[in-house]
Short mmCIF file of C-alpha atoms in Angstrom, two decimals:
data_model
loop_
_atom_site.label_atom_id
_atom_site.label_comp_id
_atom_site.label_asym_id
_atom_site.label_seq_id
_atom_site.Cartn_x
_atom_site.Cartn_y
_atom_site.Cartn_z
CA ASN X 1 121.02 12.17 117.50
CA ALA X 2 120.32 14.62 114.63
CA GLY X 3 122.65 17.96 114.62
CA VAL X 4 121.49 21.00 114.02
CA MET X 5 119.57 21.21 110.24
CA GLN X 6 119.51 24.28 108.31
CA ASN X 7 118.58 24.86 104.52
CA PRO X 8 119.12 26.16 102.21
CA ARG X 9 122.68 25.59 102.74
CA HIS X 10 123.50 28.25 99.91
CA LEU X 11 120.68 30.95 98.68
CA VAL X 12 121.22 33.33 95.85
CA ARG X 13 118.95 36.35 95.34
CA ARG X 14 118.85 39.26 93.49
CA ARG X 15 118.59 42.74 95.08
CA GLY X 16 115.15 43.34 96.48
CA GLN X 17 113.94 39.45 96.61
CA GLU X 18 113.03 37.92 100.13
CA ALA X 19 115.29 35.33 101.50
CA ARG X 20 113.96 32.94 103.95
CA LEU X 21 116.32 30.93 106.00
CA ARG X 22 115.05 27.84 108.19
CA CYS X 23 116.40 26.26 111.08
CA SER X 24 115.84 23.03 112.79
CA PRO X 25 117.12 22.71 116.22
CA MET X 26 118.78 19.54 117.87
CA LYS X 27 116.00 17.30 119.44
CA GLY X 28 115.02 18.63 122.37
CA HIS X 29 115.91 21.79 122.29
CA SER X 30 114.02 24.59 122.85
CA HIS X 31 116.22 27.48 122.34
CA VAL X 32 117.11 29.08 119.07
CA TYR X 33 119.78 31.58 118.71
CA TRP X 34 121.02 33.48 114.97
CA TYR X 35 124.29 34.52 114.22
CA ARG X 36 125.77 36.44 111.02
CA GLN X 37 129.27 35.79 109.83
CA LEU X 38 130.59 38.40 107.51
CA PRO X 39 133.25 37.97 105.11
CA GLU X 40 136.55 38.62 107.37
CA GLU X 41 134.72 39.24 110.51
CA GLY X 42 133.54 37.00 113.54
CA LEU X 43 129.85 35.79 114.09
CA LYS X 44 127.34 38.05 115.53
CA PHE X 45 124.33 37.85 117.45
CA MET X 46 121.40 38.21 115.86
CA VAL X 47 118.47 37.41 117.66
CA TYR X 48 117.32 34.57 120.41
CA LEU X 49 114.27 32.45 120.35
CA GLN X 50 112.06 30.52 122.05
CA LYS X 51 108.96 28.61 120.92
CA GLU X 52 106.70 31.54 120.55
CA ASN X 53 108.98 34.01 121.66
CA ILE X 54 111.74 36.75 120.29
CA ILE X 55 113.71 36.70 123.70
CA ASP X 56 116.50 39.37 122.53
CA GLU X 57 116.36 40.72 119.30
CA SER X 58 118.83 43.33 120.25
CA GLY X 59 121.52 42.04 117.38
CA MET X 60 118.70 42.67 114.87
CA PRO X 61 118.61 45.09 112.18
CA LYS X 62 115.74 47.19 112.76
CA GLU X 63 114.42 47.16 109.37
CA ARG X 64 113.98 44.32 106.73
CA PHE X 65 115.04 41.48 109.53
CA SER X 66 112.44 39.21 110.92
CA ALA X 67 112.69 36.06 113.07
CA GLU X 68 110.52 33.82 114.37
CA PHE X 69 110.20 30.17 115.85
CA PRO X 70 106.48 29.06 115.59
CA LYS X 71 105.00 26.21 117.92
CA GLU X 72 105.34 23.57 115.35
CA GLY X 73 108.33 23.86 112.41
CA PRO X 74 111.36 25.39 112.14
CA SER X 75 112.51 28.73 113.01
CA ILE X 76 112.44 31.11 109.86
CA LEU X 77 114.30 34.11 109.54
CA ARG X 78 113.58 36.02 107.13
CA ILE X 79 114.91 39.22 105.25
CA GLN X 80 112.85 41.49 103.02
CA GLN X 81 114.11 43.47 100.41
CA VAL X 82 117.59 42.25 100.45
CA VAL X 83 120.51 43.90 99.51
CA ARG X 84 124.47 43.12 98.83
CA GLY X 85 125.17 44.15 102.33
CA ASP X 86 123.20 41.61 103.40
CA SER X 87 125.27 38.79 101.77
CA ALA X 88 126.86 36.74 104.75
CA ALA X 89 126.60 33.45 106.24
CA TYR X 90 123.66 33.01 108.24
CA PHE X 91 124.26 30.46 111.16
CA CYS X 92 121.31 28.67 113.95
CA ALA X 93 122.30 27.49 117.18
CA SER X 94 120.56 26.06 119.79
CA SER X 95 120.60 24.90 123.61
CA PRO X 96 118.73 22.49 125.80
CA PRO X 97 115.88 23.98 128.07
CA ASN X 98 118.25 22.99 131.42
CA LEU X 99 120.20 25.86 132.12
CA SER X 100 122.65 23.78 133.83
CA THR X 101 123.92 22.31 130.29
CA ASP X 102 122.91 25.80 127.76
CA THR X 103 125.62 24.84 125.42
CA GLN X 104 125.14 26.16 122.08
CA TYR X 105 125.32 23.72 119.25
CA PHE X 106 125.52 25.08 115.53
CA GLY X 107 124.46 24.45 112.29
CA PRO X 108 126.44 24.07 108.87
CA GLY X 109 125.26 27.63 107.62
CA THR X 110 123.32 29.19 104.58
CA ARG X 111 125.46 30.98 102.74
CA LEU X 112 123.78 33.88 101.10
CA THR X 113 124.59 35.81 98.15
CA VAL X 114 122.83 38.94 96.62
CA LEU X 115 123.54 39.81 93.01
CA GLN Z 1 136.92 49.44 122.16
CA LYS Z 2 135.74 46.11 121.13
CA GLU Z 3 134.19 44.03 124.11
CA VAL Z 4 136.27 40.76 122.55
CA GLU Z 5 139.86 40.96 120.99
CA GLN Z 6 141.64 38.46 119.67
CA ASP Z 7 145.20 38.07 118.60
CA PRO Z 8 145.17 38.89 115.19
CA GLY Z 9 146.48 35.65 112.84
CA PRO Z 10 146.88 34.11 110.45
CA LEU Z 11 149.29 31.50 112.50
CA SER Z 12 151.63 29.09 110.53
CA VAL Z 13 153.39 25.92 112.55
CA PRO Z 14 154.98 23.12 112.04
CA GLU Z 15 153.01 19.96 113.03
CA GLY Z 16 154.00 18.36 116.77
CA ALA Z 17 154.40 22.15 118.09
CA ILE Z 18 152.52 23.56 120.99
CA VAL Z 19 149.93 26.49 119.77
CA SER Z 20 148.61 29.44 122.05
CA LEU Z 21 145.63 30.92 121.34
CA ASN Z 22 144.52 34.32 123.45
CA CYS Z 23 141.91 36.62 123.85
CA THR Z 24 140.63 39.65 126.20
CA TYR Z 25 137.75 41.22 127.04
CA SER Z 26 136.67 44.27 128.01
CA ASN Z 27 132.86 43.47 129.93
CA SER Z 28 133.55 42.32 132.99
CA ALA Z 29 130.19 40.36 133.20
CA PHE Z 30 131.24 37.75 131.23
CA GLN Z 31 131.12 34.58 133.32
CA TYR Z 32 131.00 31.94 130.50
CA PHE Z 33 134.23 31.39 128.10
CA MET Z 34 134.34 29.08 124.97
CA TRP Z 35 136.26 28.05 122.58
CA TYR Z 36 135.12 26.81 119.19
CA ARG Z 37 136.70 25.75 115.98
CA GLN Z 38 135.38 26.22 112.64
CA TYR Z 39 136.63 24.27 109.30
CA SER Z 40 136.11 26.29 106.28
CA ARG Z 41 132.84 26.77 104.76
CA LYS Z 42 131.29 24.74 108.13
CA GLY Z 43 129.62 25.60 110.97
CA PRO Z 44 131.31 26.13 114.36
CA GLU Z 45 132.05 23.50 116.59
CA LEU Z 46 132.55 23.39 120.78
CA LEU Z 47 135.80 22.63 121.79
CA MET Z 48 135.97 23.74 125.28
CA TYR Z 49 133.55 25.58 128.04
CA THR Z 50 134.57 27.23 131.23
CA TYR Z 51 132.63 28.88 133.41
CA SER Z 52 136.11 29.55 136.55
CA SER Z 53 139.40 30.95 136.29
CA GLY Z 54 141.49 28.09 136.13
CA ASN Z 55 142.89 25.83 133.73
CA LYS Z 56 140.24 22.77 131.90
CA GLU Z 57 142.06 20.02 130.28
CA ASP Z 58 140.41 17.83 127.67
CA GLY Z 59 142.92 16.10 125.19
CA ARG Z 60 145.50 18.13 124.09
CA PHE Z 61 143.62 21.14 124.46
CA THR Z 62 143.98 23.43 127.66
CA ALA Z 63 141.59 26.22 127.77
CA GLN Z 64 142.98 28.71 130.23
CA VAL Z 65 140.96 31.57 132.28
CA ASP Z 66 142.00 34.50 133.92
CA LYS Z 67 138.80 36.51 135.37
CA SER Z 68 141.11 39.28 136.70
CA SER Z 69 143.27 39.95 133.92
CA LYS Z 70 140.43 39.59 131.51
CA TYR Z 71 142.06 36.52 129.61
CA ILE Z 72 141.26 33.37 128.37
CA SER Z 73 143.55 31.41 126.15
CA LEU Z 74 143.84 27.72 124.35
CA PHE Z 75 146.62 25.70 124.61
CA ILE Z 76 147.00 22.51 121.98
CA ARG Z 77 149.81 20.18 122.11
CA ASP Z 78 151.17 18.05 120.02
CA SER Z 79 149.47 20.15 117.11
CA GLN Z 80 148.03 17.90 114.19
CA PRO Z 81 147.65 18.64 110.09
CA SER Z 82 143.64 18.32 111.15
CA ASP Z 83 143.95 21.22 113.65
CA SER Z 84 144.17 23.92 110.99
CA ALA Z 85 140.73 25.71 110.72
CA THR Z 86 139.90 28.93 112.68
CA TYR Z 87 139.43 29.16 115.95
CA LEU Z 88 136.66 31.38 117.99
CA CYS Z 89 136.66 32.27 121.41
CA ALA Z 90 133.50 33.36 122.35
CA MET Z 91 131.77 34.27 125.50
CA LYS Z 92 128.53 34.94 127.34
CA THR Z 93 127.29 36.57 130.61
CA GLY Z 94 125.03 34.05 132.24
CA ALA Z 95 122.82 31.04 130.99
CA ASN Z 96 120.76 31.55 127.75
CA SER Z 97 122.42 34.05 127.02
CA LYS Z 98 123.99 35.39 123.29
CA LEU Z 99 127.27 34.69 122.96
CA THR Z 100 129.76 37.49 122.12
CA PHE Z 101 132.47 36.28 119.53
CA GLY Z 102 136.34 37.14 118.90
CA LYS Z 103 137.06 37.80 115.31
CA GLY Z 104 139.07 34.29 115.16
CA ILE Z 105 142.35 33.41 113.87
CA THR Z 106 143.29 30.85 111.44
CA LEU Z 107 145.92 28.66 112.03
CA SER Z 108 147.63 25.94 109.76
CA VAL Z 109 149.94 23.31 111.07
CA ARG Z 110 152.38 22.40 108.34
CA PRO Z 111 153.49 18.62 108.17
#
């Protein structure tokens, strides 16, 4: 059973460009969470999605950041007009729809570097 | 005050030592408690998951939760060099809700 997959693993962008990060949840998982890990800081929640729905976006910056989880295909975290402060590791986690086993399993992360 | 506070590190111990890692929290709504291990430049890996006060054991690892004191611990017995990693405590208020993490502590086990 393949784990959570994220791509690309490393992404380099210049200031002002767009970054698109992809996450494919584990097979059978319908819940996706995005977290950001800044250098020397812990993981911070960004957004929680189910298929075609944003459930909780309380951790998302108000501007430039958006996320989606379409009916078909991976979840996408999109950062427009990137700035140096966006440089971080972005992790995706997924969990199954069954509430009794709602453990979040993490992917390997995408490391974004903004030049 | 941060919602979750984790003992600062780094922590270095000799092989075979017992390691104690601790977190405190301020939000009494947290009901589910986890410990994740993260190797350098990898994603977090779930080690322990508990939702009640008391102890839960899994091999060399024991997770302890004290909800009255808002305090959780992870004990590692007979520590091995392969245990060298960053350990993150995490907690949440309900099923399918966001995780709130501690800052993490880096553990080094010397051969």
